[in-house]
Tab-separated table of C-alpha atoms in Angstrom:
chain	number	residue	atom	x	y	z
A	1	MET	CA	0.000	0.000	0.000
A	2	SER	CA	1.246	3.453	-0.803
A	3	GLY	CA	1.030	6.263	1.667
A	4	VAL	CA	-0.318	9.746	1.257
A	5	ASP	CA	1.759	12.821	0.554
A	6	HIS	CA	1.510	16.362	1.741
A	7	LEU	CA	-0.687	18.566	-0.406
A	8	HIS	CA	1.170	20.425	-3.113
A	9	GLU	CA	-1.671	22.866	-3.633
A	10	LEU	CA	-5.120	23.779	-2.409
A	11	PHE	CA	-7.708	25.925	-4.150
A	12	GLY	CA	-5.304	26.370	-7.064
A	13	LEU	CA	-2.712	27.946	-4.763
A	14	PRO	CA	0.711	26.431	-4.001
A	15	ALA	CA	1.049	24.930	-0.546
A	16	VAL	CA	3.573	26.892	1.494
A	17	ASP	CA	4.749	26.001	4.988
A	18	PHE	CA	4.497	28.875	7.423
A	19	GLN	CA	7.905	29.036	9.074
A	20	HIS	CA	6.670	30.001	12.508
A	21	ALA	CA	10.070	29.564	14.132
A	22	SER	CA	12.047	31.741	11.721
A	23	GLY	CA	10.837	35.096	12.991
A	24	GLU	CA	10.983	36.426	9.444
A	25	ALA	CA	8.086	37.653	7.350
A	26	PRO	CA	7.202	35.231	4.517
A	27	VAL	CA	8.065	36.134	0.950
A	28	GLN	CA	4.660	35.150	-0.436
A	29	ALA	CA	1.723	37.517	-0.313
A	30	ALA	CA	-1.026	36.384	2.047
A	31	ASP	CA	-3.417	35.657	-0.818
A	32	ALA	CA	-0.843	33.915	-3.042
A	33	ALA	CA	-0.428	30.679	-1.078
A	34	ALA	CA	-2.289	27.903	0.671
A	35	TRP	CA	-0.673	28.244	4.076
A	36	ARG	CA	0.227	25.021	5.874
A	37	ILE	CA	0.521	25.351	9.628
A	38	SER	CA	2.015	22.342	11.330
A	39	VAL	CA	4.021	21.475	14.429
A	40	ASP	CA	6.168	18.417	15.060
A	41	PRO	CA	5.359	16.882	18.442
A	42	TYR	CA	8.432	14.678	18.161
A	43	ASP	CA	10.912	17.526	17.687
A	44	ASP	CA	12.681	18.059	21.003
A	45	ASP	CA	14.006	21.419	19.794
A	46	SER	CA	10.548	22.844	19.174
A	47	GLU	CA	8.214	23.568	22.071
A	48	MET	CA	5.695	25.623	20.089
A	49	THR	CA	2.113	24.392	20.164
A	50	TRP	CA	-0.196	24.600	17.159
A	51	GLU	CA	-2.101	27.359	18.936
A	52	GLU	CA	1.096	29.370	19.268
A	53	ALA	CA	2.056	28.702	15.658
A	54	PHE	CA	-1.374	29.803	14.463
A	55	LYS	CA	-1.177	32.980	16.530
A	56	ALA	CA	2.228	33.733	15.034
A	57	PHE	CA	0.729	33.182	11.581
A	58	LEU	CA	-2.145	35.591	12.218
A	59	ASP	CA	0.300	38.177	13.545
A	60	THR	CA	2.693	37.806	10.601
A	61	VAL	CA	0.546	37.265	7.488
A	62	ASP	CA	-2.335	39.655	6.841
A	63	PRO	CA	-5.228	37.356	7.878
A	64	ALA	CA	-7.816	39.423	6.015
A	65	ARG	CA	-6.169	38.405	2.722
A	66	VAL	CA	-5.658	34.692	3.460
A	67	ARG	CA	-7.668	32.540	1.056
A	68	ALA	CA	-6.551	28.992	1.892
A	69	LEU	CA	-5.403	27.215	5.053
A	70	ILE	CA	-3.902	23.750	5.409
A	71	VAL	CA	-3.823	22.214	8.876
A	72	GLY	CA	-0.997	19.721	9.237
A	73	GLN	CA	0.049	18.105	12.496
A	74	TRP	CA	-1.609	19.928	15.364
A	75	GLY	CA	0.330	17.928	17.940
A	76	GLU	CA	-0.106	14.266	18.775
A	77	ALA	CA	-3.019	13.903	16.383
A	78	TYR	CA	-3.562	10.267	17.326
A	79	GLU	CA	-4.691	11.531	20.748
A	80	VAL	CA	-5.810	15.137	20.211
A	81	LYS	CA	-8.900	15.694	18.065
A	82	SER	CA	-8.953	18.088	15.141
A	83	SER	CA	-11.487	20.227	17.018
A	84	TYR	CA	-8.469	21.717	18.798
A	85	ALA	CA	-7.289	23.364	15.567
A	86	ILE	CA	-10.767	23.868	14.100
A	87	ASP	CA	-11.929	25.802	17.161
A	88	LEU	CA	-8.918	28.117	16.912
A	89	ILE	CA	-9.630	28.801	13.241
A	90	ILE	CA	-13.281	29.505	13.989
A	91	ALA	CA	-12.293	31.850	16.811
A	92	ALA	CA	-10.340	33.862	14.226
A	93	ALA	CA	-13.207	33.985	11.712
A	94	ASP	CA	-13.587	37.731	12.152
A	95	ARG	CA	-9.965	38.128	11.010
A	96	LEU	CA	-9.986	35.461	8.261
A	97	THR	CA	-12.579	37.338	6.244
A	98	SER	CA	-11.353	36.107	2.813
A	99	LEU	CA	-10.966	32.418	3.691
A	100	GLU	CA	-12.286	30.204	0.876
A	101	ALA	CA	-10.560	26.834	1.362
A	102	VAL	CA	-9.550	24.704	4.342
A	103	PHE	CA	-7.939	21.265	4.543
A	104	ILE	CA	-7.760	19.494	7.906
A	105	GLY	CA	-5.231	16.719	8.539
A	106	ASP	CA	-2.478	17.102	5.934
A	107	MET	CA	-0.183	14.414	7.320
A	108	THR	CA	1.883	11.723	5.676
A	109	SER	CA	1.859	8.134	6.885
A	110	GLU	CA	5.313	8.744	8.402
A	111	GLU	CA	3.809	11.484	10.562
A	112	ASN	CA	0.565	9.713	11.400
A	113	GLU	CA	-1.194	6.779	9.786
A	114	ILE	CA	-4.401	7.984	8.151
A	115	SER	CA	-6.568	5.780	10.386
A	116	TRP	CA	-4.906	7.195	13.504
A	117	ILE	CA	-5.810	10.834	12.811
A	118	GLU	CA	-8.394	11.888	15.393
A	119	GLN	CA	-10.968	13.989	13.593
A	120	SER	CA	-14.140	15.708	14.879
A	121	ASP	CA	-17.225	17.520	13.566
A	122	VAL	CA	-15.797	19.360	10.573
A	123	THR	CA	-19.115	20.977	9.688
A	124	ALA	CA	-18.365	23.567	12.352
A	125	LEU	CA	-16.191	25.183	9.673
A	126	LEU	CA	-19.136	25.383	7.275
A	127	ASN	CA	-21.227	27.105	9.896
A	128	ALA	CA	-18.479	29.606	10.725
A	129	PHE	CA	-17.425	30.437	7.163
A	130	PRO	CA	-20.422	30.959	4.848
A	131	GLY	CA	-18.028	31.987	2.061
A	132	LEU	CA	-16.086	28.718	2.112
A	133	LEU	CA	-15.763	27.161	-1.357
A	134	GLU	CA	-13.574	24.129	-0.646
A	135	LEU	CA	-13.288	21.777	2.324
A	136	GLY	CA	-10.945	18.816	2.608
A	137	VAL	CA	-10.368	16.314	5.401
A	138	ARG	CA	-7.874	13.477	5.886
A	139	GLY	CA	-8.675	10.800	8.442
A	140	GLY	CA	-11.930	9.095	9.393
A	141	THR	CA	-11.547	8.245	13.081
A	142	ASP	CA	-14.310	10.020	15.037
A	143	LEU	CA	-15.071	12.088	11.949
A	144	VAL	CA	-18.504	13.708	12.032
A	145	PHE	CA	-20.263	15.401	9.155
A	146	SER	CA	-23.553	16.658	10.509
A	147	PRO	CA	-26.325	17.359	7.977
A	148	SER	CA	-25.596	20.940	6.973
A	149	LYS	CA	-26.752	23.729	4.745
A	150	HIS	CA	-24.155	25.759	2.892
A	151	GLU	CA	-24.931	27.849	-0.152
A	152	ARG	CA	-21.437	28.264	-1.609
A	153	LEU	CA	-19.383	25.107	-1.010
A	154	ARG	CA	-18.176	23.826	-4.384
A	155	SER	CA	-15.706	21.095	-3.447
A	156	LEU	CA	-15.724	18.482	-0.669
A	157	THR	CA	-12.967	15.891	-0.228
A	158	ILE	CA	-12.878	13.231	2.491
A	159	GLU	CA	-9.743	11.067	2.472
A	160	THR	CA	-9.867	7.997	4.740
A	161	GLY	CA	-8.696	4.434	5.073
A	162	GLY	CA	-12.259	3.629	6.136
A	163	LEU	CA	-15.156	6.061	5.778
A	164	PRO	CA	-17.933	5.646	8.381
A	165	VAL	CA	-21.405	5.306	6.884
A	166	ASP	CA	-22.711	8.028	9.209
A	167	VAL	CA	-20.395	10.504	7.498
A	168	ILE	CA	-21.754	9.520	4.086
A	169	ARG	CA	-25.316	9.879	5.358
A	170	GLY	CA	-24.507	13.291	6.827
A	171	ILE	CA	-23.133	14.488	3.503
A	172	LEU	CA	-26.084	13.124	1.538
A	173	ASP	CA	-28.543	14.669	3.982
A	174	SER	CA	-26.895	18.079	3.552
A	175	GLU	CA	-28.099	20.925	1.362
A	176	LEU	CA	-25.092	21.852	-0.787
A	177	PRO	CA	-26.639	23.367	-3.929
A	178	ALA	CA	-23.327	24.688	-5.300
A	179	LEU	CA	-21.378	21.426	-4.902
A	180	GLU	CA	-19.490	20.585	-8.101
A	181	ARG	CA	-16.837	18.174	-6.836
A	182	LEU	CA	-17.252	15.335	-4.339
A	183	ASP	CA	-14.325	13.030	-3.635
A	184	LEU	CA	-14.844	10.220	-1.112
A	185	TRP	CA	-12.181	7.700	-0.116
A	186	LEU	CA	-14.342	4.820	1.099
A	187	GLY	CA	-11.574	2.574	2.408
A	188	VAL	CA	-11.918	-0.824	4.002
A	189	SER	CA	-14.067	-2.356	6.724
A	190	ALA	CA	-11.065	-3.163	8.929
A	191	TYR	CA	-10.470	0.572	9.392
A	192	GLY	CA	-14.027	1.782	9.827
A	193	GLY	CA	-15.385	1.723	6.270
A	194	ASP	CA	-18.788	0.269	7.107
A	195	ALA	CA	-20.825	1.619	4.179
A	196	ASP	CA	-22.131	-0.549	1.373
A	197	VAL	CA	-23.152	0.362	-2.150
A	198	ALA	CA	-26.797	0.798	-1.140
A	199	ASP	CA	-25.768	3.715	1.083
A	200	LEU	CA	-24.645	5.583	-2.043
A	201	ALA	CA	-28.066	5.358	-3.712
A	202	PRO	CA	-29.138	8.965	-2.992
A	203	LEU	CA	-25.900	10.188	-4.534
A	204	LEU	CA	-26.051	7.913	-7.566
A	205	SER	CA	-29.628	8.968	-8.288
A	206	GLY	CA	-28.355	12.323	-9.537
A	207	THR	CA	-30.967	14.323	-7.631
A	208	ARG	CA	-28.918	15.159	-4.532
A	209	PHE	CA	-26.333	17.568	-5.952
A	210	PRO	CA	-27.554	18.980	-9.277
A	211	ARG	CA	-24.324	20.839	-10.091
A	212	LEU	CA	-22.012	17.890	-9.471
A	213	THR	CA	-19.598	17.327	-12.362
A	214	HIS	CA	-16.691	15.537	-10.631
A	215	LEU	CA	-17.380	12.396	-8.614
A	216	GLY	CA	-14.758	10.328	-6.871
A	217	LEU	CA	-15.727	7.059	-5.186
A	218	ARG	CA	-12.232	5.852	-4.522
A	219	ASN	CA	-9.938	3.657	-2.476
A	220	SER	CA	-12.622	1.025	-1.903
A	221	GLU	CA	-12.369	-2.690	-1.259
A	222	VAL	CA	-15.706	-3.094	-3.095
A	223	GLN	CA	-14.670	-1.114	-6.176
A	224	ASN	CA	-16.170	-3.693	-8.557
A	225	GLU	CA	-19.569	-3.399	-6.896
A	226	ILE	CA	-19.336	0.381	-7.009
A	227	ALA	CA	-18.486	0.257	-10.713
A	228	ALA	CA	-21.496	-1.972	-11.347
A	229	ALA	CA	-23.763	0.489	-9.534
A	230	VAL	CA	-22.258	3.478	-11.320
A	231	ALA	CA	-22.741	1.786	-14.692
A	232	SER	CA	-26.491	2.424	-14.511
A	233	ALA	CA	-26.504	5.438	-12.179
A	234	PRO	CA	-28.336	8.561	-13.429
A	235	VAL	CA	-25.702	10.833	-11.859
A	236	VAL	CA	-23.153	9.799	-14.507
A	237	ALA	CA	-24.931	11.766	-17.232
A	238	GLN	CA	-24.058	15.053	-15.519
A	239	LEU	CA	-20.402	14.215	-14.824
A	240	ARG	CA	-17.267	15.342	-16.599
A	241	VAL	CA	-14.896	13.352	-14.372
A	242	LEU	CA	-15.532	9.918	-12.875
A	243	ASP	CA	-12.843	8.737	-10.471
A	244	LEU	CA	-12.879	5.094	-9.327
A	245	SER	CA	-9.168	4.935	-8.604
A	246	ASN	CA	-7.047	3.506	-5.764
A	247	GLY	CA	-9.328	0.542	-5.090
A	248	THR	CA	-9.694	-3.140	-5.954
A	249	MET	CA	-11.162	-2.694	-9.443
A	250	GLY	CA	-10.747	-5.769	-11.633
A	251	ASP	CA	-12.059	-6.985	-14.967
A	252	GLU	CA	-15.519	-7.453	-13.431
A	253	GLY	CA	-15.927	-3.792	-12.618
A	254	ALA	CA	-14.445	-2.613	-15.901
A	255	ALA	CA	-16.763	-4.899	-17.871
A	256	ALA	CA	-19.750	-3.520	-15.962
A	257	LEU	CA	-18.725	0.022	-16.926
A	258	LEU	CA	-18.383	-0.928	-20.583
A	259	ASP	CA	-21.701	-2.782	-20.638
A	260	GLY	CA	-23.562	0.043	-18.899
A	261	GLN	CA	-24.591	3.507	-20.044
A	262	PRO	CA	-22.357	5.440	-22.458
A	263	LEU	CA	-19.337	7.116	-20.888
A	264	THR	CA	-18.187	8.918	-24.018
A	265	HIS	CA	-19.291	12.315	-22.678
A	266	LEU	CA	-16.698	12.176	-19.894
A	267	GLU	CA	-13.523	14.210	-19.995
A	268	LYS	CA	-11.720	11.714	-17.757
A	269	LEU	CA	-12.211	8.231	-16.327
A	270	ASP	CA	-9.671	7.550	-13.584
A	271	LEU	CA	-8.977	3.899	-12.796
A	272	TYR	CA	-5.460	4.349	-11.374
A	273	HIS	CA	-4.319	1.502	-9.065
A	274	HIS	CA	-6.388	-1.434	-10.251
A	275	PHE	CA	-6.352	-5.201	-10.787
A	276	MET	CA	-7.524	-5.368	-14.395
A	277	THR	CA	-5.766	-7.620	-16.849
A	278	GLU	CA	-3.848	-6.084	-19.739
A	279	PRO	CA	-6.509	-7.098	-22.321
A	280	MET	CA	-9.196	-5.356	-20.279
A	281	GLU	CA	-7.004	-2.270	-19.950
A	282	ARG	CA	-6.735	-2.122	-23.744
A	283	ARG	CA	-10.442	-2.741	-24.193
A	284	ILE	CA	-11.573	0.118	-21.962
A	285	VAL	CA	-9.008	2.543	-23.391
A	286	GLN	CA	-9.932	1.674	-26.977
A	287	ALA	CA	-13.620	2.065	-26.204
A	288	LEU	CA	-13.293	5.575	-24.778
A	289	GLU	CA	-10.169	7.380	-25.894
A	290	PRO	CA	-11.311	7.742	-29.542
A	291	HIS	CA	-14.188	9.811	-28.133
A	292	GLY	CA	-11.805	12.166	-26.372
A	293	VAL	CA	-12.035	10.576	-22.912
A	294	ARG	CA	-8.760	10.521	-20.998
A	295	VAL	CA	-8.526	7.097	-19.352
A	296	ASP	CA	-5.996	6.439	-16.608
A	297	VAL	CA	-5.292	2.733	-16.211
A	298	SER	CA	-1.807	3.141	-14.766
A	299	GLU	CA	-0.542	1.208	-11.750
A	300	ARG	CA	-1.825	-2.285	-12.468
A	301	GLU	CA	-1.418	-4.173	-9.203
A	302	THR	CA	-0.891	-7.877	-8.542
A	303	PRO	CA	-2.957	-9.704	-5.913
A	304	TRP	CA	-0.792	-10.415	-2.922
A	305	GLY	CA	-1.147	-13.335	-0.519
A	306	ASN	CA	-4.179	-13.261	1.728
A	307	ARG	CA	-4.572	-9.489	1.835
A	308	GLY	CA	-7.950	-7.891	1.212
A	309	ILE	CA	-10.425	-9.641	-1.040
A	310	ASP	CA	-8.759	-12.332	-3.192
A	311	GLY	CA	-5.433	-10.681	-2.420
A	312	ARG	CA	-6.556	-7.305	-3.737
A	313	TYR	CA	-5.940	-4.207	-1.672
A	314	THR	CA	-6.708	-0.529	-1.704
A	315	SER	CA	-4.014	2.056	-2.146
A	316	VAL	CA	-4.545	3.499	1.340
A	317	SER	CA	-6.027	1.776	4.366
A	318	GLU	CA	-4.092	2.129	7.610
C-alpha cells in the first residue's frame, strides 16, 4: 500500500509552509499561497504548540487576505482531536474574512497513519465560514459530518482508510446546492469503512447535488460493486470526471462500466491503481479514448497473498 503525501496545492494555490520559528516575514503575499501550519510533536528542539504557531501566523501574514489554510500536524493527532485546531480557526473567523478553502489533517503516513488521525465535527467550519468554497479532510476516526446547509461550497474531499457510513449519510442529507466536486475515499471495513453500495443510492440517483460534475468514489475494497452500480446510475450523465481509482477494481468492474450507459461524454475516467488484466485495460481505453475521454489505467497491481479480497488491496487503508 502506498502512503499519502503532503498537499502540493489547495484551491489552485501552491502549498507553502508557514515558518513560525524563523521570525521572518514570509516572501509570499497572504493571498498567493495555501498556508500550511504544522508542528512536530516529536521535535525536542521545538516547544511551540499549534495554537502558538497559528497565533504567530495571524500576527505575521495579513489574515484578512488569506484565502486557503492547510492544517498539518496539530500535535499528537492520534490523541488530540482536530477540534483543537478547528476551534482556533473559527475563533479567528472575524480576522480570516477572505478564507475560501480549508484542509484538515495534511499528514503523511510517516507522521501519522491515516486511520490514527483523530478527527471531529468538521461541519463547524461550514457554519463559521459561509463563504467557504472548498473543504478537505484526511482521516476518518471520530469524523462527524452533521447534515448541513451551505450555499457556496463547491468542493468536498474526504480522504480515509475507512469512511464511516454516518459521514456519508450526513453528507447526503446536507443541502449543498453549489457542490461541483465530491471526492470520497471509502476505504476498508477493517479501518471503519462500514458503508455498502446501497448507502450511495441517494448520490447515484443524480438528484442530490444537481451541479455535481466531478465524482470520486475511490480507495474502496468493493470497487467492482461500485463500478457496477455506477454503470447504470443517473448521476453519470451530468459528470465530466468519474474517479474510481485507488481501489480493488478488476475486470468485473471494468466490464460492468463498458456494458452500462455510455461514458463517451466524460472528460476523464480515472482507474489508477487497479487489478484489471492487460486485455481489459486495452479494451476500456480503446472504447473511450477515440471519443476524447482521458482514461488512466496506470498502476496495475498484482494480488498479494491473503490481503484484502482475493489478495486485492486498496491504495490506502491504515
